[in-house]
Amino acid sequence: MKVQYRILGQLKKLDEKLYRLNFELEKIPVEIAKIEAALAKNKAEFTVHKNNFETHEKTMRKAEMDLREKEDFIKKAEGKMMECKTNEEYKAAQKEIDGFKEQKGKLEETVLLSMNGLEVHRTQLKTAETNFKEQEALVNKDKKEYDTVRQKLVNSYEEQAHQKEGIVIQLSPDITALYKRASAINKGIGICITENFSCLGCNIKIRPQLFNEILGAKAVHRCPSCGRILITSAAEIDENSMAEVQL
């Protein structure tokens, strides 16, 4: 039974390593999601500036087109004014031309303001585009680094899991079944230490008879509260003692 306890001690260490590795693996997609969300926000800001620039540019182009049309109207009206035969016709033509010129002046002011506004939007767009591209490059770099870390963690996890398989088969069938049930209900951590008549996993008090049987390696028991297999700290052997367990 002492050998079984030593095996359980080694399994406890491996389970804790696997738990930590899995925890680190699960953190990676969360961290990637965070930087991608920040990038998406940055891209949205860039898109807003791009749309503002394009809208402003279209407004300016329309104002320029309206201005050219108004200039054509003035030229045509001035040409027709030369054909006026009466003073009334001349005055009417002049009034029409004055109206066109007033409209032209307003359009010229609109075009000028639009040009100034467009330059502001152009500068904002350029800044937003630069920021987005820089952040995009950083995100791609970080994702590659995360992928490298993830692969190392996966390799380490698989190595530890393989080592665990070789140790589990050394348990007796009854204890193997007990261990699997305990692991299933405790997120893979099915073994914990008991000290001073207490389970260190859930801090519940253990009956003296149960504790003494565990302490003397007389039988394998699970905590009546959390369901983990209870072992003493003496059962946790170091890596260098693995050969002794396998004998």
CSV table of C-alpha atoms in Angstrom, one decimal:
chain,number,residue,atom,x,y,z
A,1,MET,CA,0.0,0.0,0.0
A,2,LYS,CA,2.9,2.3,0.7
A,3,VAL,CA,3.9,2.0,-3.0
A,4,GLN,CA,0.4,2.9,-4.0
A,5,TYR,CA,0.6,6.0,-1.8
A,6,ARG,CA,3.9,7.0,-3.4
A,7,ILE,CA,2.3,6.6,-6.9
A,8,LEU,CA,-0.6,8.8,-5.7
A,9,GLY,CA,1.9,11.4,-4.5
A,10,GLN,CA,3.6,11.5,-7.9
A,11,LEU,CA,0.2,11.7,-9.6
A,12,LYS,CA,-0.7,14.6,-7.4
A,13,LYS,CA,2.4,16.5,-8.6
A,14,LEU,CA,1.7,15.7,-12.2
A,15,ASP,CA,-2.0,16.7,-11.9
A,16,GLU,CA,-1.0,20.0,-10.4
A,17,LYS,CA,1.5,20.6,-13.3
A,18,LEU,CA,-1.1,19.6,-15.8
A,19,TYR,CA,-3.7,21.9,-14.2
A,20,ARG,CA,-1.2,24.9,-14.3
A,21,LEU,CA,-0.3,24.1,-17.9
A,22,ASN,CA,-4.0,24.0,-18.9
A,23,PHE,CA,-4.6,27.2,-17.0
A,24,GLU,CA,-1.9,28.9,-19.0
A,25,LEU,CA,-3.2,27.5,-22.2
A,26,GLU,CA,-6.7,28.7,-21.5
A,27,LYS,CA,-5.4,32.2,-20.8
A,28,ILE,CA,-3.9,32.5,-24.3
A,29,PRO,CA,-7.1,32.8,-26.3
A,30,VAL,CA,-8.4,35.2,-23.7
A,31,GLU,CA,-5.4,37.4,-24.0
A,32,ILE,CA,-5.5,37.2,-27.8
A,33,ALA,CA,-9.2,38.2,-27.7
A,34,LYS,CA,-8.3,41.3,-25.6
A,35,ILE,CA,-5.7,42.5,-28.1
A,36,GLU,CA,-7.9,41.7,-31.0
A,37,ALA,CA,-10.8,43.7,-29.4
A,38,ALA,CA,-8.5,46.7,-28.9
A,39,LEU,CA,-7.4,46.4,-32.5
A,40,ALA,CA,-11.0,46.2,-33.7
A,41,LYS,CA,-11.8,49.4,-31.7
A,42,ASN,CA,-8.8,51.1,-33.3
A,43,LYS,CA,-9.9,49.9,-36.7
A,44,ALA,CA,-13.4,51.2,-36.0
A,45,GLU,CA,-11.9,54.6,-35.2
A,46,PHE,CA,-9.9,54.5,-38.5
A,47,THR,CA,-13.1,53.6,-40.4
A,48,VAL,CA,-14.9,56.6,-38.9
A,49,HIS,CA,-12.2,58.9,-40.0
A,50,LYS,CA,-12.1,57.4,-43.4
A,51,ASN,CA,-15.9,57.7,-43.8
A,52,ASN,CA,-15.7,61.3,-42.6
A,53,PHE,CA,-13.0,62.1,-45.1
A,54,GLU,CA,-14.8,60.5,-48.0
A,55,THR,CA,-18.1,62.2,-47.1
A,56,HIS,CA,-16.4,65.6,-46.8
A,57,GLU,CA,-14.5,65.1,-50.0
A,58,LYS,CA,-17.8,64.3,-51.8
A,59,THR,CA,-19.4,67.4,-50.4
A,60,MET,CA,-16.5,69.5,-51.6
A,61,ARG,CA,-16.5,67.9,-55.1
A,62,LYS,CA,-20.3,68.7,-55.4
A,63,ALA,CA,-19.7,72.3,-54.2
A,64,GLU,CA,-16.9,72.6,-56.9
A,65,MET,CA,-19.2,71.2,-59.5
A,66,ASP,CA,-22.0,73.6,-58.5
A,67,LEU,CA,-19.6,76.5,-58.6
A,68,ARG,CA,-18.5,75.6,-62.2
A,69,GLU,CA,-22.1,75.3,-63.2
A,70,LYS,CA,-22.9,78.7,-61.7
A,71,GLU,CA,-19.9,80.2,-63.6
A,72,ASP,CA,-21.3,78.8,-66.8
A,73,PHE,CA,-24.7,80.3,-66.0
A,74,ILE,CA,-23.0,83.7,-65.5
A,75,LYS,CA,-21.1,83.5,-68.8
A,76,LYS,CA,-24.3,82.5,-70.7
A,77,ALA,CA,-26.3,85.3,-69.0
A,78,GLU,CA,-23.7,87.9,-69.8
A,79,GLY,CA,-23.7,86.7,-73.4
A,80,LYS,CA,-27.5,87.0,-73.6
A,81,MET,CA,-27.4,90.4,-71.9
A,82,MET,CA,-25.6,91.8,-75.0
A,83,GLU,CA,-28.7,90.8,-77.0
A,84,CYS,CA,-31.1,92.8,-74.9
A,85,LYS,CA,-33.0,95.4,-76.9
A,86,THR,CA,-34.8,97.3,-74.2
A,87,ASN,CA,-33.8,98.8,-70.9
A,88,GLU,CA,-36.2,96.5,-69.0
A,89,GLU,CA,-34.6,93.4,-70.6
A,90,TYR,CA,-31.2,94.7,-69.7
A,91,LYS,CA,-32.2,95.3,-66.1
A,92,ALA,CA,-33.8,91.8,-65.8
A,93,ALA,CA,-30.7,90.2,-67.3
A,94,GLN,CA,-28.4,92.2,-64.9
A,95,LYS,CA,-30.6,91.2,-61.9
A,96,GLU,CA,-30.3,87.5,-63.0
A,97,ILE,CA,-26.5,87.8,-63.3
A,98,ASP,CA,-26.3,89.5,-59.9
A,99,GLY,CA,-28.2,86.6,-58.4
A,100,PHE,CA,-25.9,84.1,-60.0
A,101,LYS,CA,-22.9,86.0,-58.7
A,102,GLU,CA,-24.2,86.1,-55.2
A,103,GLN,CA,-24.8,82.3,-55.4
A,104,LYS,CA,-21.3,81.9,-56.8
A,105,GLY,CA,-19.8,83.9,-53.9
A,106,LYS,CA,-21.5,81.6,-51.4
A,107,LEU,CA,-20.3,78.5,-53.3
A,108,GLU,CA,-16.8,79.8,-53.4
A,109,GLU,CA,-16.9,80.3,-49.6
A,110,THR,CA,-18.3,76.8,-49.2
A,111,VAL,CA,-15.5,75.3,-51.4
A,112,LEU,CA,-12.9,77.2,-49.4
A,113,LEU,CA,-14.2,76.0,-46.1
A,114,SER,CA,-14.6,72.5,-47.5
A,115,MET,CA,-11.0,72.5,-48.6
A,116,ASN,CA,-9.8,73.6,-45.2
A,117,GLY,CA,-12.0,71.0,-43.5
A,118,LEU,CA,-10.8,68.3,-45.9
A,119,GLU,CA,-7.2,68.9,-44.9
A,120,VAL,CA,-8.2,68.5,-41.3
A,121,HIS,CA,-9.9,65.3,-42.0
A,122,ARG,CA,-7.0,64.2,-44.2
A,123,THR,CA,-4.6,64.7,-41.3
A,124,GLN,CA,-6.9,62.9,-38.9
A,125,LEU,CA,-7.3,60.0,-41.3
A,126,LYS,CA,-3.5,59.7,-41.8
A,127,THR,CA,-2.9,59.7,-38.1
A,128,ALA,CA,-5.7,57.1,-37.5
A,129,GLU,CA,-4.4,54.9,-40.4
A,130,THR,CA,-0.8,55.1,-39.0
A,131,ASN,CA,-2.0,54.1,-35.5
A,132,PHE,CA,-4.1,51.3,-36.8
A,133,LYS,CA,-1.3,49.8,-39.0
A,134,GLU,CA,1.2,50.1,-36.1
A,135,GLN,CA,-1.2,48.4,-33.7
A,136,GLU,CA,-2.1,45.8,-36.3
A,137,ALA,CA,1.6,44.9,-36.7
A,138,LEU,CA,2.1,44.7,-32.9
A,139,VAL,CA,-1.0,42.4,-32.6
A,140,ASN,CA,0.3,40.1,-35.4
A,141,LYS,CA,3.7,40.0,-33.6
A,142,ASP,CA,2.0,39.3,-30.2
A,143,LYS,CA,-0.2,36.6,-31.8
A,144,LYS,CA,2.9,34.8,-33.2
A,145,GLU,CA,4.6,35.0,-29.8
A,146,TYR,CA,1.4,33.6,-28.1
A,147,ASP,CA,1.4,30.8,-30.7
A,148,THR,CA,5.0,30.0,-29.9
A,149,VAL,CA,4.2,29.9,-26.2
A,150,ARG,CA,1.1,27.9,-26.8
A,151,GLN,CA,3.0,25.3,-28.7
A,152,LYS,CA,5.6,25.0,-25.9
A,153,LEU,CA,2.8,24.6,-23.4
A,154,VAL,CA,1.1,22.0,-25.5
A,155,ASN,CA,4.3,20.0,-25.9
A,156,SER,CA,4.9,20.2,-22.1
A,157,TYR,CA,1.3,19.2,-21.4
A,158,GLU,CA,1.5,16.2,-23.7
A,159,GLU,CA,4.8,15.2,-22.2
A,160,GLN,CA,3.4,15.4,-18.7
A,161,ALA,CA,0.2,13.6,-19.7
A,162,HIS,CA,2.2,10.8,-21.3
A,163,GLN,CA,4.2,10.5,-18.1
A,164,LYS,CA,1.0,10.4,-16.1
A,165,GLU,CA,-0.4,7.5,-18.2
A,166,GLY,CA,2.7,5.5,-17.4
A,167,ILE,CA,2.2,6.1,-13.7
A,168,VAL,CA,-1.6,5.6,-13.5
A,169,ILE,CA,-1.3,2.0,-14.8
A,170,GLN,CA,0.8,1.2,-11.7
A,171,LEU,CA,-2.2,1.8,-9.5
A,172,SER,CA,-4.4,-1.1,-8.5
A,173,PRO,CA,-7.7,-1.3,-10.4
A,174,ASP,CA,-9.7,-0.3,-7.3
A,175,ILE,CA,-7.5,2.7,-6.6
A,176,THR,CA,-7.5,3.6,-10.3
A,177,ALA,CA,-11.3,3.7,-10.3
A,178,LEU,CA,-11.2,5.8,-7.1
A,179,TYR,CA,-8.7,8.2,-8.6
A,180,LYS,CA,-10.6,8.7,-11.8
A,181,ARG,CA,-13.9,9.4,-9.9
A,182,ALA,CA,-12.1,11.9,-7.6
A,183,SER,CA,-10.4,13.6,-10.6
A,184,ALA,CA,-13.7,13.8,-12.5
A,185,ILE,CA,-15.5,15.8,-9.8
A,186,ASN,CA,-12.5,18.1,-9.0
A,187,LYS,CA,-11.4,19.5,-12.3
A,188,GLY,CA,-8.5,17.0,-12.7
A,189,ILE,CA,-7.1,17.6,-9.2
A,190,GLY,CA,-8.3,14.3,-7.5
A,191,ILE,CA,-5.6,14.1,-4.8
A,192,CYS,CA,-4.8,16.4,-1.9
A,193,ILE,CA,-2.8,16.5,1.3
A,194,THR,CA,-4.3,15.8,4.8
A,195,GLU,CA,-2.6,17.2,7.9
A,196,ASN,CA,-3.6,17.4,11.5
A,197,PHE,CA,-6.9,15.6,10.9
A,198,SER,CA,-7.9,18.0,8.1
A,199,CYS,CA,-8.3,17.9,4.4
A,200,LEU,CA,-6.2,20.7,3.0
A,201,GLY,CA,-8.4,20.8,-0.1
A,202,CYS,CA,-11.6,21.9,1.6
A,203,ASN,CA,-10.4,22.3,5.2
A,204,ILE,CA,-13.0,19.8,6.6
A,205,LYS,CA,-12.0,17.7,9.7
A,206,ILE,CA,-11.2,14.1,9.0
A,207,ARG,CA,-12.3,11.3,11.5
A,208,PRO,CA,-9.3,10.2,13.6
A,209,GLN,CA,-9.7,6.5,12.4
A,210,LEU,CA,-9.7,7.6,8.8
A,211,PHE,CA,-6.7,9.9,9.3
A,212,ASN,CA,-4.7,7.2,11.1
A,213,GLU,CA,-5.3,4.7,8.3
A,214,ILE,CA,-4.1,7.2,5.8
A,215,LEU,CA,-1.1,8.1,8.0
A,216,GLY,CA,-0.2,4.5,8.3
A,217,ALA,CA,-0.8,3.8,4.7
A,218,LYS,CA,-3.3,1.1,5.7
A,219,ALA,CA,-6.0,2.1,3.2
A,220,VAL,CA,-6.8,4.7,0.6
A,221,HIS,CA,-9.6,7.1,1.4
A,222,ARG,CA,-11.4,10.0,-0.2
A,223,CYS,CA,-12.4,13.2,1.7
A,224,PRO,CA,-16.1,12.8,2.7
A,225,SER,CA,-16.6,16.5,1.6
A,226,CYS,CA,-14.7,17.3,-1.6
A,227,GLY,CA,-14.2,13.7,-2.7
A,228,ARG,CA,-10.4,14.0,-3.3
A,229,ILE,CA,-8.1,11.1,-2.4
A,230,LEU,CA,-6.2,12.0,0.8
A,231,ILE,CA,-2.5,11.4,1.2
A,232,THR,CA,0.1,12.7,3.6
A,233,SER,CA,2.9,15.0,2.6
A,234,ALA,CA,5.3,12.1,3.0
A,235,ALA,CA,3.7,10.4,0.0
A,236,GLU,CA,4.9,13.3,-2.3
A,237,ILE,CA,8.2,12.1,-3.6
A,238,ASP,CA,10.5,14.0,-5.8
A,239,GLU,CA,11.3,13.3,-9.5
A,240,ASN,CA,14.5,11.5,-8.6
A,241,SER,CA,12.6,8.8,-6.6
A,242,MET,CA,10.5,7.8,-9.6
A,243,ALA,CA,12.7,4.8,-10.3
A,244,GLU,CA,11.8,3.5,-6.8
A,245,VAL,CA,8.1,3.8,-7.6
A,246,GLN,CA,8.5,1.9,-10.8
A,247,LEU,CA,10.3,-1.1,-9.1
